[in-house]
XYZ file of C-alpha atoms in Angstrom:
74
model
C -70.880 -8.755 9.635
C -67.655 -8.998 12.557
C -64.886 -7.072 12.583
C -62.075 -8.176 12.236
C -58.482 -6.958 11.532
C -56.975 -8.053 8.562
C -53.134 -9.625 8.843
C -50.780 -9.850 5.629
C -48.427 -12.781 6.635
C -45.580 -15.456 4.379
C -47.353 -18.227 3.225
C -45.921 -21.571 1.833
C -47.437 -20.454 -1.735
C -46.770 -16.866 -1.528
C -48.608 -14.491 0.902
C -51.422 -15.001 2.509
C -54.794 -12.811 3.812
C -56.216 -13.782 7.352
C -58.768 -12.787 9.065
C -57.533 -12.012 12.917
C -58.108 -15.189 14.834
C -58.812 -17.366 12.316
C -57.104 -20.509 10.693
C -57.893 -20.628 7.662
C -56.195 -17.616 4.699
C -59.314 -15.591 3.071
C -56.940 -15.607 -0.102
C -53.378 -16.816 -1.045
C -51.610 -15.062 -3.970
C -47.978 -14.614 -5.139
C -46.926 -11.198 -3.706
C -47.218 -8.701 -1.130
C -48.475 -6.591 -3.088
C -51.128 -8.201 -3.954
C -52.255 -9.736 -0.591
C -52.464 -5.679 0.859
C -54.280 -4.977 -1.991
C -57.144 -7.636 -1.436
C -56.504 -6.668 3.024
C -57.012 -3.044 2.593
C -60.088 -3.340 0.270
C -62.029 -5.620 3.397
C -60.478 -3.390 6.118
C -61.889 -0.488 4.520
C -65.119 -2.457 3.640
C -65.288 -3.944 7.298
C -63.512 -0.557 9.379
C -60.983 -2.583 10.856
C -57.281 -2.151 10.538
C -54.857 -4.344 8.094
C -51.429 -5.599 9.571
C -48.689 -5.899 7.382
C -45.897 -8.357 8.468
C -42.411 -9.322 7.164
C -40.860 -12.072 5.848
C -40.115 -12.930 9.324
C -43.186 -12.695 10.666
C -43.037 -9.555 12.393
C -45.613 -6.750 12.310
C -43.999 -4.100 9.960
C -47.121 -2.020 9.224
C -50.562 -0.982 10.022
C -53.053 0.720 8.811
C -56.369 1.619 10.446
C -59.408 2.018 8.489
C -62.028 2.720 10.973
C -63.779 5.172 13.150
C -60.690 6.846 14.550
C -61.107 10.259 16.360
C -58.750 13.171 14.897
C -57.394 14.335 16.568
C -56.025 11.882 18.981
C -56.682 12.064 22.151
C -53.861 12.561 24.790
């Protein structure tokens, strides 16, 4: 399985969860809260990132569930 970042984006029917680079939505739900829950589960399973977009389409939050070094280098 490919590690794809999961995006929560506005959709005509509510909110969509889309894998990075995908044309089609993985799932479309009514609320952003539902979409975030679905995207979080997929991102944790794939050890990738979840990016939450606002109604304007801009990224407002991002969470990483991958193998991040702690403390970060730099």
